[in-house]
């Protein structure tokens, strides 16, 4: 069980039962904060967790029971002018990490866009891993689409289209899912079509279960087979996309191994 004290005085205590820790996978600071926001209806404030009454529990710090934590509520964000929005997006685009950190410390909402472009979206597109990390810690949405053209894309898809695998890994580890619009191909399908095994391995290793369901793996395996990436098709099947129809048309030596 975890004990979370409200404020530094610790007068009010919230017990987080072991069942909730297991069910909601409360293994990191960010997951525990999201859980507490929902449980305590604190969507309009930022949460800060302290351990031992002094050290910040960061988003990616491990949470292990038993642990005594203090929950501090802070104002969400200050209003930002159009000029201030533009400044954050520009800093994210140019790779000015110190400026991004300074703006977020105001604190300024990182999700306020500049002509349809978000700071996280442009950082992922340009390949600035340090800035993407800062923005995620500052509360940037992993799902808000960014781009002056329609359809705009999520940060994960922007990182994929730009070939920034380290940022894709960061987003997947932060819990991002590959959300698609009608008519859009998933990253899993596109990677299978193009024979991008490194990206497929990354998804198989750390993606959310919905992104690598047996149905989606089977669909990706069929796409890999149609593109003549037979070994990739077999690996996807072995990873959970079992579907006899995928074997049709494969070279005998490969289909026999499956």
Coordinates of N, CA and C in Angstrom, one line a residue:
X1 N 0.8 -1.2 0.0 CA 0.0 0.0 0.0 C 0.9 1.3 0.0
X2 N 0.4 2.3 -0.7 CA 1.1 3.6 -0.7 C 0.3 4.6 0.1
X3 N 1.0 5.4 0.8 CA 0.3 6.5 1.6 C 0.7 7.8 1.0
X4 N -0.3 8.6 0.6 CA -0.1 9.9 0.0 C -0.7 10.9 0.9
X5 N 0.1 11.9 1.4 CA -0.4 12.9 2.3 C -0.6 14.2 1.6
X6 N -1.8 14.8 1.8 CA -2.1 16.0 1.1 C -1.4 17.2 1.8
X7 N -0.5 17.9 1.0 CA 0.2 19.0 1.6 C 1.4 18.5 2.5
X8 N 2.2 19.5 2.9 CA 3.3 19.1 3.7 C 2.9 18.8 5.2
X9 N 1.8 19.3 5.6 CA 1.3 19.1 7.0 C 1.0 17.6 7.1
X10 N 0.5 17.0 6.0 CA 0.2 15.6 6.1 C -1.0 15.2 6.9
X11 N -2.0 16.2 7.1 CA -3.1 15.9 8.0 C -4.1 14.9 7.3
X12 N -4.3 15.1 6.0 CA -5.2 14.2 5.3 C -4.3 13.1 4.5
X13 N -4.7 11.9 4.7 CA -3.9 10.8 4.1 C -4.8 10.0 3.1
X14 N -4.3 9.7 1.9 CA -4.9 8.9 0.9 C -4.2 7.6 0.9
X15 N -4.9 6.5 1.1 CA -4.3 5.2 1.0 C -4.6 4.6 -0.4
X16 N -3.5 4.3 -1.1 CA -3.6 3.7 -2.4 C -3.5 2.2 -2.3
X17 N -4.6 1.4 -2.4 CA -4.5 0.0 -2.1 C -3.7 -0.8 -3.1
X18 N -3.2 -1.9 -2.7 CA -2.3 -2.8 -3.6 C -3.1 -3.2 -4.8
X19 N -4.4 -3.4 -4.8 CA -5.1 -3.8 -5.9 C -5.1 -2.7 -7.0
X20 N -5.2 -1.5 -6.6 CA -5.2 -0.3 -7.5 C -3.8 -0.2 -8.1
X21 N -2.7 -0.4 -7.3 CA -1.4 -0.3 -7.8 C -1.1 -1.3 -8.9
X22 N -1.7 -2.5 -8.8 CA -1.5 -3.6 -9.8 C -2.4 -3.3 -11.0
X23 N -3.7 -2.9 -10.8 CA -4.6 -2.7 -11.9 C -4.2 -1.6 -12.8
X24 N -3.8 -0.5 -12.2 CA -3.5 0.7 -12.9 C -2.0 0.9 -13.2
X25 N -1.2 -0.1 -12.9 CA 0.2 -0.2 -13.1 C 0.9 1.1 -12.6
X26 N 0.7 1.4 -11.3 CA 1.2 2.6 -10.7 C 2.7 2.4 -10.3
X27 N 3.5 2.3 -11.3 CA 4.9 2.0 -11.1 C 5.8 3.2 -11.3
X28 N 5.3 4.3 -11.8 CA 6.1 5.5 -12.0 C 5.3 6.7 -11.5
X29 N 6.1 7.8 -11.3 CA 5.5 9.0 -10.8 C 4.3 9.5 -11.7
X30 N 4.5 9.5 -13.0 CA 3.5 10.0 -13.9 C 2.2 9.3 -13.8
X31 N 2.3 7.9 -13.6 CA 1.1 7.1 -13.6 C 0.4 7.4 -12.2
X32 N 1.1 7.6 -11.2 CA 0.5 7.8 -9.9 C -0.2 9.2 -9.9
X33 N 0.4 10.2 -10.5 CA -0.2 11.5 -10.6 C -1.5 11.5 -11.4
X34 N -1.5 10.7 -12.5 CA -2.7 10.6 -13.3 C -3.8 9.9 -12.5
X35 N -3.4 8.9 -11.8 CA -4.4 8.2 -10.9 C -5.0 9.1 -9.9
X36 N -4.1 9.9 -9.2 CA -4.6 10.8 -8.2 C -5.5 12.0 -8.7
X37 N -5.1 12.4 -10.0 CA -5.9 13.5 -10.6 C -7.3 13.0 -10.8
X38 N -7.5 11.7 -11.3 CA -8.8 11.2 -11.5 C -9.5 10.9 -10.2
X39 N -8.8 10.3 -9.2 CA -9.4 10.0 -8.0 C -9.9 11.2 -7.2
X40 N -9.1 12.3 -7.2 CA -9.4 13.4 -6.4 C -10.1 14.6 -7.2
X41 N -10.3 14.3 -8.5 CA -11.0 15.3 -9.4 C -10.1 16.6 -9.4
X42 N -8.8 16.4 -9.7 CA -7.9 17.6 -9.7 C -7.4 17.9 -11.1
X43 N -8.3 17.9 -12.1 CA -7.9 18.1 -13.5 C -7.4 19.5 -13.7
X44 N -7.8 20.5 -12.9 CA -7.4 21.9 -13.2 C -6.2 22.4 -12.4
X45 N -5.5 21.5 -11.8 CA -4.3 21.9 -11.1 C -3.1 20.9 -11.5
X46 N -1.9 21.4 -11.3 CA -0.7 20.6 -11.6 C -0.4 19.9 -10.2
X47 N 0.1 18.7 -10.3 CA 0.4 17.9 -9.1 C 1.9 17.7 -9.0
X48 N 2.4 17.9 -7.8 CA 3.8 17.7 -7.5 C 3.9 16.7 -6.4
X49 N 4.7 15.6 -6.5 CA 4.8 14.6 -5.5 C 6.2 14.8 -4.9
X50 N 6.2 14.8 -3.5 CA 7.5 14.8 -2.8 C 7.7 13.6 -2.0
X51 N 8.9 13.0 -2.0 CA 9.2 11.9 -1.1 C 10.2 12.4 -0.1
X52 N 10.0 11.9 1.1 CA 10.8 12.4 2.3 C 10.6 13.9 2.5
X53 N 9.5 14.4 2.1 CA 9.1 15.8 2.3 C 10.0 16.8 1.6
X54 N 10.9 16.4 0.8 CA 11.8 17.4 0.2 C 12.2 17.1 -1.3
X55 N 12.3 15.8 -1.6 CA 12.8 15.4 -3.0 C 11.6 15.2 -3.9
X56 N 11.7 15.8 -5.1 CA 10.6 15.6 -6.1 C 10.6 14.2 -6.6
X57 N 9.4 13.6 -6.7 CA 9.3 12.4 -7.4 C 8.9 12.7 -8.9
X58 N 9.9 12.5 -9.7 CA 9.7 12.9 -11.1 C 8.8 11.9 -11.8
X59 N 8.4 12.3 -13.1 CA 7.4 11.5 -13.8 C 7.9 10.1 -14.0
X60 N 9.2 9.9 -14.3 CA 9.7 8.5 -14.6 C 10.4 7.9 -13.4
X61 N 10.3 8.5 -12.2 CA 10.9 7.8 -11.0 C 10.0 6.6 -10.7
X62 N 10.6 5.6 -10.1 CA 9.9 4.4 -9.8 C 9.1 4.6 -8.5
X63 N 7.9 4.1 -8.5 CA 7.1 4.1 -7.3 C 7.0 2.7 -6.7
X64 N 7.4 2.5 -5.5 CA 7.5 1.2 -4.8 C 6.9 1.3 -3.5
X65 N 6.0 0.4 -3.2 CA 5.4 0.3 -1.8 C 6.3 -0.5 -0.9
X66 N 6.3 -0.2 0.4 CA 5.7 1.0 1.0 C 6.5 2.3 0.7
X67 N 5.8 3.4 0.5 CA 6.4 4.7 0.3 C 5.5 5.8 0.8
X68 N 6.1 6.8 1.5 CA 5.4 7.9 2.0 C 5.6 9.1 1.1
X69 N 4.5 9.6 0.6 CA 4.6 10.7 -0.4 C 3.7 11.9 0.1
X70 N 4.1 13.1 -0.3 CA 3.3 14.3 -0.1 C 2.9 14.9 -1.4
X71 N 1.6 15.2 -1.5 CA 1.0 15.7 -2.8 C 0.8 17.2 -2.6
X72 N 1.4 18.0 -3.5 CA 1.3 19.4 -3.5 C 0.6 19.9 -4.8
X73 N -0.5 20.7 -4.5 CA -1.3 21.2 -5.7 C -0.7 22.6 -6.1
X74 N -0.5 22.7 -7.4 CA 0.0 24.0 -7.9 C -0.9 24.5 -9.0
X75 N -1.0 25.9 -9.2 CA -1.8 26.4 -10.3 C -1.4 25.8 -11.6
X76 N -2.4 25.5 -12.4 CA -2.1 24.8 -13.7 C -1.2 25.6 -14.6
X77 N -1.7 26.7 -15.2 CA -0.9 27.5 -16.1 C -1.3 28.9 -16.0
X78 N -0.4 29.8 -16.4 CA -0.7 31.3 -16.5 C -1.2 31.5 -17.9
X79 N -2.0 32.6 -18.1 CA -2.5 32.9 -19.5 C -1.3 33.3 -20.3
X80 N -1.4 32.9 -21.6 CA -0.3 33.2 -22.6 C -0.8 34.0 -23.8
X81 N -0.1 35.0 -24.2 CA -0.5 35.8 -25.3 C -0.1 35.0 -26.6
X82 N -0.6 35.5 -27.7 CA -0.2 34.9 -29.0 C 1.3 34.9 -29.2
X83 N 1.9 36.0 -28.8 CA 3.4 36.2 -28.9 C 4.1 35.2 -28.1
X84 N 3.6 34.9 -26.9 CA 4.2 33.9 -26.0 C 4.0 32.5 -26.5
X85 N 2.9 32.2 -27.1 CA 2.7 30.9 -27.8 C 3.7 30.7 -28.9
X86 N 3.8 31.8 -29.7 CA 4.7 31.7 -30.9 C 6.2 31.5 -30.4
X87 N 6.5 32.1 -29.3 CA 7.9 32.0 -28.8 C 8.2 30.6 -28.3
X88 N 7.3 29.9 -27.7 CA 7.5 28.6 -27.3 C 7.7 27.6 -28.5
X89 N 6.8 27.7 -29.4 CA 6.8 26.9 -30.6 C 8.1 27.1 -31.4
X90 N 8.5 28.4 -31.5 CA 9.7 28.7 -32.2 C 11.0 28.1 -31.5
X91 N 11.0 28.3 -30.2 CA 12.1 27.7 -29.4 C 12.2 26.2 -29.5
X92 N 11.0 25.5 -29.5 CA 11.0 24.1 -29.7 C 11.5 23.7 -31.1
X93 N 11.1 24.5 -32.1 CA 11.5 24.2 -33.5 C 13.0 24.3 -33.7
X94 N 13.6 25.4 -33.1 CA 15.0 25.7 -33.3 C 15.9 24.9 -32.3
X95 N 15.4 24.2 -31.3 CA 16.2 23.4 -30.4 C 16.8 24.2 -29.3
X96 N 16.1 25.3 -28.9 CA 16.6 26.2 -27.8 C 16.0 25.6 -26.5
X97 N 16.7 24.6 -26.0 CA 16.2 23.9 -24.8 C 16.1 24.8 -23.6
X98 N 17.1 25.7 -23.4 CA 17.1 26.6 -22.2 C 15.9 27.5 -22.3
X99 N 15.5 27.9 -23.5 CA 14.4 28.9 -23.6 C 13.0 28.1 -23.4
X100 N 13.0 26.9 -23.9 CA 11.8 26.1 -23.6 C 11.6 25.9 -22.1
X101 N 12.7 25.5 -21.4 CA 12.6 25.3 -20.0 C 12.2 26.6 -19.2
X102 N 12.7 27.7 -19.7 CA 12.4 29.0 -19.1 C 10.9 29.3 -19.2
X103 N 10.3 29.1 -20.4 CA 8.9 29.4 -20.7 C 8.0 28.4 -19.9
X104 N 8.4 27.2 -19.8 CA 7.6 26.2 -19.1 C 7.5 26.5 -17.6
X105 N 8.6 27.2 -17.1 CA 8.7 27.5 -15.7 C 7.8 28.6 -15.3
X106 N 7.1 29.3 -16.3 CA 6.3 30.5 -16.0 C 5.2 30.1 -15.0
X107 N 4.3 29.1 -15.0 CA 4.3 28.1 -16.0 C 3.3 28.4 -17.2
X108 N 3.7 28.0 -18.4 CA 2.9 28.2 -19.6 C 2.4 26.9 -20.1
X109 N 1.2 26.9 -20.6 CA 0.6 25.6 -21.1 C 1.3 25.2 -22.4
X110 N 2.0 24.1 -22.4 CA 2.7 23.7 -23.6 C 1.8 23.2 -24.8
X111 N 0.5 23.1 -24.5 CA -0.4 22.7 -25.6 C -1.0 23.8 -26.4
X112 N -0.7 25.0 -26.0 CA -1.2 26.2 -26.8 C -0.5 26.2 -28.1
X113 N -1.2 26.1 -29.2 CA -0.6 26.0 -30.5 C -0.3 27.4 -31.1
X114 N 0.6 27.4 -32.1 CA 0.8 28.6 -32.9 C 0.5 28.3 -34.4
X115 N -0.6 28.8 -34.8 CA -1.1 28.5 -36.2 C -1.2 27.0 -36.4
X116 N -1.8 26.3 -35.5 CA -2.0 24.9 -35.6 C -0.8 24.0 -35.3
X117 N 0.3 24.6 -35.0 CA 1.5 23.8 -34.7 C 1.8 23.9 -33.2
X118 N 2.0 22.7 -32.6 CA 2.3 22.6 -31.1 C 3.8 22.5 -30.9
X119 N 4.2 22.9 -29.7 CA 5.6 22.8 -29.4 C 6.1 21.3 -29.4
X120 N 5.3 20.4 -28.9 CA 5.8 19.0 -28.8 C 5.8 18.4 -30.3
X121 N 4.8 18.8 -31.1 CA 4.7 18.3 -32.4 C 5.9 18.7 -33.2
X122 N 6.3 20.0 -33.1 CA 7.5 20.5 -33.9 C 8.8 19.9 -33.4
X123 N 8.9 19.7 -32.1 CA 10.1 19.1 -31.5 C 10.3 17.7 -31.9
X124 N 9.2 17.0 -32.0 CA 9.2 15.6 -32.5 C 9.6 15.5 -34.0
X125 N 9.1 16.5 -34.7 CA 9.3 16.5 -36.2 C 10.8 16.9 -36.4
X126 N 11.3 17.8 -35.6 CA 12.7 18.2 -35.8 C 13.7 17.3 -35.2
X127 N 13.3 16.4 -34.3 CA 14.2 15.5 -33.7 C 14.9 16.0 -32.4
X128 N 14.3 16.9 -31.7 CA 14.9 17.4 -30.5 C 14.4 16.6 -29.3
X129 N 15.2 15.5 -28.9 CA 14.8 14.6 -27.9 C 14.8 15.3 -26.5
X130 N 15.8 16.2 -26.2 CA 15.8 16.9 -24.9 C 14.6 17.8 -24.8
X131 N 14.2 18.4 -25.8 CA 13.0 19.4 -25.8 C 11.7 18.6 -25.6
X132 N 11.6 17.5 -26.4 CA 10.4 16.6 -26.3 C 10.3 16.1 -24.8
X133 N 11.4 15.8 -24.2 CA 11.3 15.3 -22.8 C 10.9 16.4 -21.9
X134 N 11.4 17.6 -22.1 CA 11.0 18.8 -21.2 C 9.5 19.1 -21.4
X135 N 9.0 19.0 -22.6 CA 7.6 19.3 -22.9 C 6.7 18.3 -22.3
X136 N 7.0 17.0 -22.4 CA 6.2 16.0 -21.8 C 6.2 16.1 -20.2
X137 N 7.3 16.5 -19.6 CA 7.3 16.7 -18.2 C 6.5 17.9 -17.8
X138 N 6.5 18.9 -18.8 CA 5.7 20.1 -18.5 C 4.2 20.0 -18.8
X139 N 3.8 18.8 -19.2 CA 2.3 18.6 -19.3 C 1.8 18.6 -20.8
X140 N 2.7 18.5 -21.7 CA 2.3 18.5 -23.1 C 1.6 17.2 -23.4
X141 N 0.5 17.3 -24.2 CA -0.3 16.2 -24.6 C 0.4 15.3 -25.6
X142 N 0.3 14.0 -25.4 CA 0.9 13.0 -26.3 C 0.1 12.8 -27.5
X143 N -1.2 13.3 -27.5 CA -2.1 13.0 -28.5 C -2.6 14.2 -29.3
X144 N -2.3 15.4 -28.9 CA -2.7 16.6 -29.6 C -2.0 16.7 -31.0
X145 N -2.8 16.8 -32.0 CA -2.3 16.8 -33.4 C -1.7 18.2 -33.7
X146 N -0.7 18.1 -34.5 CA 0.1 19.4 -34.8 C 0.3 19.4 -36.3
X147 N 0.2 20.6 -36.9 CA 0.5 20.8 -38.3 C -0.4 21.8 -38.9
X148 N 0.2 22.7 -39.8 CA -0.6 23.7 -40.5 C -1.5 23.1 -41.6
X149 N -1.2 21.9 -42.0 CA -1.9 21.2 -43.0 C -2.9 20.2 -42.4
X150 N -3.9 19.9 -43.1 CA -4.9 18.8 -42.7 C -4.6 17.6 -43.5
X151 N -4.6 16.4 -42.9 CA -4.8 16.2 -41.4 C -3.5 16.4 -40.7
X152 N -3.6 17.1 -39.6 CA -2.4 17.3 -38.7 C -2.1 15.9 -38.1
X153 N -0.9 15.8 -37.5 CA -0.5 14.5 -37.0 C -0.2 14.5 -35.5
X154 N -0.2 13.4 -34.9 CA 0.2 13.3 -33.5 C 1.7 13.3 -33.4
X155 N 2.2 13.6 -32.2 CA 3.7 13.6 -32.0 C 4.3 12.3 -32.4
X156 N 3.7 11.2 -32.1 CA 4.3 9.9 -32.4 C 4.4 9.7 -33.9
X157 N 3.4 10.1 -34.6 CA 3.4 9.9 -36.1 C 4.3 10.9 -36.8
X158 N 4.4 12.1 -36.2 CA 5.4 13.1 -36.7 C 6.8 12.6 -36.6
X159 N 7.1 12.0 -35.4 CA 8.5 11.4 -35.2 C 8.7 10.3 -36.1
X160 N 7.7 9.4 -36.4 CA 7.8 8.3 -37.3 C 8.1 8.8 -38.7
X161 N 7.3 9.8 -39.2 CA 7.5 10.3 -40.6 C 8.8 11.0 -40.8
X162 N 9.4 11.5 -39.7 CA 10.7 12.2 -39.8 C 11.8 11.3 -39.5
X163 N 11.6 10.1 -39.1 CA 12.6 9.1 -38.9 C 13.4 9.2 -37.6
X164 N 12.7 9.8 -36.5 CA 13.4 10.0 -35.2 C 13.0 8.9 -34.2
X165 N 13.7 7.8 -34.3 CA 13.4 6.6 -33.5 C 13.5 6.8 -32.0
X166 N 14.5 7.6 -31.6 CA 14.7 7.9 -30.2 C 13.5 8.6 -29.6
X167 N 12.9 9.5 -30.4 CA 11.7 10.2 -29.9 C 10.5 9.3 -29.9
X168 N 10.4 8.4 -30.9 CA 9.3 7.4 -30.9 C 9.4 6.6 -29.6
X169 N 10.6 6.2 -29.3 CA 10.8 5.4 -28.1 C 10.3 6.1 -26.8
X170 N 10.8 7.4 -26.7 CA 10.4 8.3 -25.6 C 8.8 8.3 -25.5
X171 N 8.2 8.6 -26.6 CA 6.7 8.7 -26.6 C 6.0 7.4 -26.2
X172 N 6.5 6.3 -26.8 CA 5.9 5.0 -26.4 C 6.1 4.7 -25.0
X173 N 7.3 5.0 -24.4 CA 7.6 4.7 -23.0 C 6.7 5.6 -22.1
X174 N 6.3 6.8 -22.7 CA 5.4 7.7 -21.9 C 4.0 7.3 -22.0
X175 N 3.7 6.3 -22.8 CA 2.3 5.7 -22.9 C 1.6 6.1 -24.1
X176 N 2.3 6.7 -25.1 CA 1.6 7.1 -26.4 C 1.0 5.9 -27.1
X177 N -0.1 6.1 -27.7 CA -0.7 5.1 -28.6 C -0.8 5.7 -30.0
X178 N -0.8 4.8 -31.0 CA -0.8 5.3 -32.4 C -2.3 5.5 -32.8
X179 N -2.8 6.7 -32.5 CA -4.1 7.1 -32.9 C -4.2 7.5 -34.3
X180 N -5.1 6.9 -35.1 CA -5.3 7.1 -36.5 C -6.7 7.7 -36.8
X181 N -6.7 8.5 -37.8 CA -8.0 9.0 -38.3 C -8.5 8.1 -39.5
X182 N -9.7 8.2 -39.8 CA -10.3 7.4 -40.9 C -9.5 7.6 -42.2
X183 N -9.0 6.4 -42.7 CA -8.2 6.5 -44.0 C -6.7 6.5 -43.7
X184 N -6.3 6.7 -42.5 CA -4.9 6.7 -42.2 C -4.4 5.3 -41.9
X185 N -3.2 5.0 -42.4 CA -2.6 3.7 -42.0 C -1.9 3.8 -40.7
X186 N -1.9 2.8 -39.9 CA -1.2 2.8 -38.6 C 0.3 2.7 -38.9
X187 N 1.1 3.1 -37.9 CA 2.6 3.0 -38.0 C 3.0 1.5 -38.1
X188 N 2.3 0.6 -37.5 CA 2.6 -0.8 -37.6 C 2.4 -1.3 -39.0
X189 N 1.4 -0.9 -39.7 CA 1.1 -1.3 -41.1 C 2.2 -0.6 -42.0
X190 N 2.5 0.7 -41.8 CA 3.4 1.3 -42.7 C 4.8 0.7 -42.5
X191 N 5.2 0.4 -41.2 CA 6.5 -0.2 -41.0 C 6.6 -1.6 -41.6
X192 N 5.5 -2.3 -41.5 CA 5.6 -3.7 -42.1 C 5.7 -3.6 -43.6
X193 N 5.0 -2.6 -44.2 CA 5.0 -2.4 -45.7 C 6.4 -2.0 -46.1
X194 N 7.1 -1.2 -45.3 CA 8.4 -0.7 -45.7 C 9.6 -1.6 -45.2
X195 N 9.3 -2.6 -44.5 CA 10.3 -3.5 -44.0 C 11.1 -2.9 -42.9
X196 N 10.5 -2.1 -42.0 CA 11.3 -1.4 -41.0 C 11.2 -2.2 -39.7
X197 N 12.1 -3.2 -39.6 CA 12.0 -4.1 -38.5 C 12.4 -3.5 -37.2
X198 N 13.3 -2.5 -37.2 CA 13.7 -1.8 -35.9 C 12.5 -1.1 -35.3
X199 N 11.6 -0.5 -36.1 CA 10.4 0.1 -35.6 C 9.4 -0.9 -35.1
X200 N 9.3 -2.0 -35.8 CA 8.4 -3.1 -35.4 C 8.8 -3.7 -34.1
X201 N 10.1 -3.9 -33.9 CA 10.6 -4.4 -32.7 C 10.3 -3.5 -31.5
X202 N 10.5 -2.2 -31.8 CA 10.2 -1.2 -30.7 C 8.8 -1.3 -30.3
X203 N 7.8 -1.4 -31.3 CA 6.4 -1.5 -30.9 C 6.2 -2.8 -30.1
X204 N 6.7 -3.9 -30.6 CA 6.5 -5.2 -29.9 C 7.1 -5.1 -28.5
X205 N 8.1 -4.3 -28.3 CA 8.8 -4.3 -27.0 C 8.1 -3.4 -26.0
X206 N 7.6 -2.2 -26.4 CA 7.1 -1.2 -25.4 C 5.8 -0.6 -25.8
X207 N 5.2 -0.9 -26.9 CA 3.9 -0.2 -27.2 C 2.8 -0.7 -26.3
X208 N 1.7 0.1 -26.2 CA 0.6 -0.3 -25.5 C -0.1 -1.6 -26.1
X209 N -0.8 -2.4 -25.3 CA -1.4 -3.6 -25.9 C -2.3 -3.4 -27.0
X210 N -3.1 -2.3 -27.0 CA -4.0 -2.0 -28.1 C -3.3 -1.9 -29.4
X211 N -2.1 -1.4 -29.4 CA -1.4 -1.2 -30.7 C -0.7 -2.4 -31.2
X212 N -0.6 -3.4 -30.4 CA 0.0 -4.7 -30.9 C -0.9 -5.9 -30.5
X213 N -2.2 -5.7 -30.7 CA -3.2 -6.7 -30.5 C -3.0 -7.8 -31.6
X214 N -3.4 -9.0 -31.3 CA -3.3 -10.1 -32.3 C -3.9 -9.7 -33.7
X215 N -5.0 -9.0 -33.7 CA -5.6 -8.6 -34.9 C -4.7 -7.6 -35.7
X216 N -4.1 -6.7 -35.0 CA -3.2 -5.7 -35.7 C -1.9 -6.3 -36.1
X217 N -1.4 -7.2 -35.3 CA -0.2 -7.9 -35.7 C -0.5 -8.8 -37.0
X218 N -1.6 -9.4 -37.0 CA -2.0 -10.2 -38.2 C -2.1 -9.4 -39.4
X219 N -2.7 -8.2 -39.3 CA -2.9 -7.3 -40.4 C -1.5 -6.8 -40.9
X220 N -0.6 -6.5 -39.9 CA 0.7 -6.1 -40.3 C 1.5 -7.2 -41.0
X221 N 1.3 -8.4 -40.5 CA 2.0 -9.6 -41.1 C 1.5 -9.8 -42.6
X222 N 0.2 -9.6 -42.8 CA -0.4 -9.7 -44.2 C 0.2 -8.6 -45.1
X223 N 0.4 -7.4 -44.5 CA 1.0 -6.3 -45.3 C 2.4 -6.6 -45.6
X224 N 3.2 -7.2 -44.6 CA 4.6 -7.5 -44.9 C 4.7 -8.6 -46.0
X225 N 3.8 -9.6 -45.9 CA 3.8 -10.6 -46.9 C 3.5 -10.1 -48.3
X226 N 2.6 -9.2 -48.4 CA 2.2 -8.6 -49.7 C 3.4 -7.8 -50.3
X227 N 4.2 -7.2 -49.3 CA 5.4 -6.4 -49.8 C 6.6 -7.3 -49.9
X228 N 6.5 -8.6 -49.8 CA 7.6 -9.6 -49.9 C 8.6 -9.5 -48.8
X229 N 8.1 -9.0 -47.6 CA 9.0 -9.0 -46.4 C 8.6 -10.3 -45.6
X230 N 9.0 -11.4 -46.1 CA 8.4 -12.7 -45.6 C 9.0 -12.9 -44.1
X231 N 10.2 -12.6 -43.9 CA 10.8 -12.9 -42.6 C 10.1 -12.0 -41.5
X232 N 9.8 -10.8 -41.9 CA 9.1 -9.9 -41.0 C 7.7 -10.4 -40.7
X233 N 7.0 -10.9 -41.8 CA 5.7 -11.4 -41.6 C 5.7 -12.6 -40.6
X234 N 6.7 -13.4 -40.7 CA 6.9 -14.6 -39.8 C 7.1 -14.1 -38.3
X235 N 8.0 -13.1 -38.2 CA 8.3 -12.6 -36.8 C 7.0 -12.0 -36.2
X236 N 6.2 -11.3 -37.0 CA 5.0 -10.7 -36.5 C 4.0 -11.8 -36.1
X237 N 3.9 -12.8 -36.9 CA 3.1 -13.9 -36.5 C 3.5 -14.6 -35.2
X238 N 4.8 -14.8 -35.1 CA 5.4 -15.4 -33.9 C 5.2 -14.6 -32.6
X239 N 5.0 -13.3 -32.9 CA 4.8 -12.3 -31.7 C 3.4 -12.2 -31.3
X240 N 2.5 -13.0 -31.9 CA 1.1 -13.0 -31.5 C 0.1 -12.8 -32.6
X241 N 0.6 -12.5 -33.8 CA -0.4 -12.3 -34.9 C -0.6 -13.6 -35.7
X242 N -0.9 -14.7 -35.0 CA -1.2 -16.0 -35.6 C -2.4 -15.9 -36.5
X243 N -2.1 -16.3 -37.8 CA -3.2 -16.3 -38.8 C -2.8 -17.1 -40.0
X244 N -3.4 -18.2 -40.2 CA -3.0 -19.1 -41.3 C -3.0 -18.5 -42.6
X245 N -4.0 -17.5 -42.8 CA -4.1 -16.9 -44.1 C -2.8 -16.1 -44.5
X246 N -2.1 -15.7 -43.5 CA -0.8 -14.9 -43.8 C 0.2 -15.8 -44.5
X247 N 0.1 -17.2 -44.2 CA 1.1 -18.1 -44.8 C 0.9 -18.2 -46.3
X248 N -0.3 -18.0 -46.8 CA -0.6 -18.2 -48.2 C 0.3 -17.3 -49.1
X249 N 1.1 -17.9 -50.0 CA 1.9 -17.2 -50.9 C 3.3 -17.0 -50.4
X250 N 3.6 -17.5 -49.2 CA 5.0 -17.4 -48.7 C 5.9 -18.5 -49.3
X251 N 7.2 -18.3 -49.4 CA 8.1 -19.3 -49.9 C 8.0 -20.5 -49.0
X252 N 8.0 -21.7 -49.5 CA 7.8 -23.0 -48.7 C 8.8 -23.0 -47.5
X253 N 10.1 -22.6 -47.7 CA 11.1 -22.8 -46.6 C 10.7 -21.9 -45.4
X254 N 10.1 -20.7 -45.7 CA 9.7 -19.8 -44.6 C 8.4 -20.3 -44.0
X255 N 7.4 -20.6 -44.8 CA 6.1 -21.0 -44.2 C 6.3 -22.3 -43.4
X256 N 7.2 -23.2 -43.8 CA 7.4 -24.5 -43.1 C 8.0 -24.2 -41.7
X257 N 8.9 -23.1 -41.6 CA 9.5 -22.8 -40.3 C 8.4 -22.3 -39.3
X258 N 7.4 -21.7 -39.8 CA 6.4 -21.1 -39.0 C 5.5 -22.2 -38.4

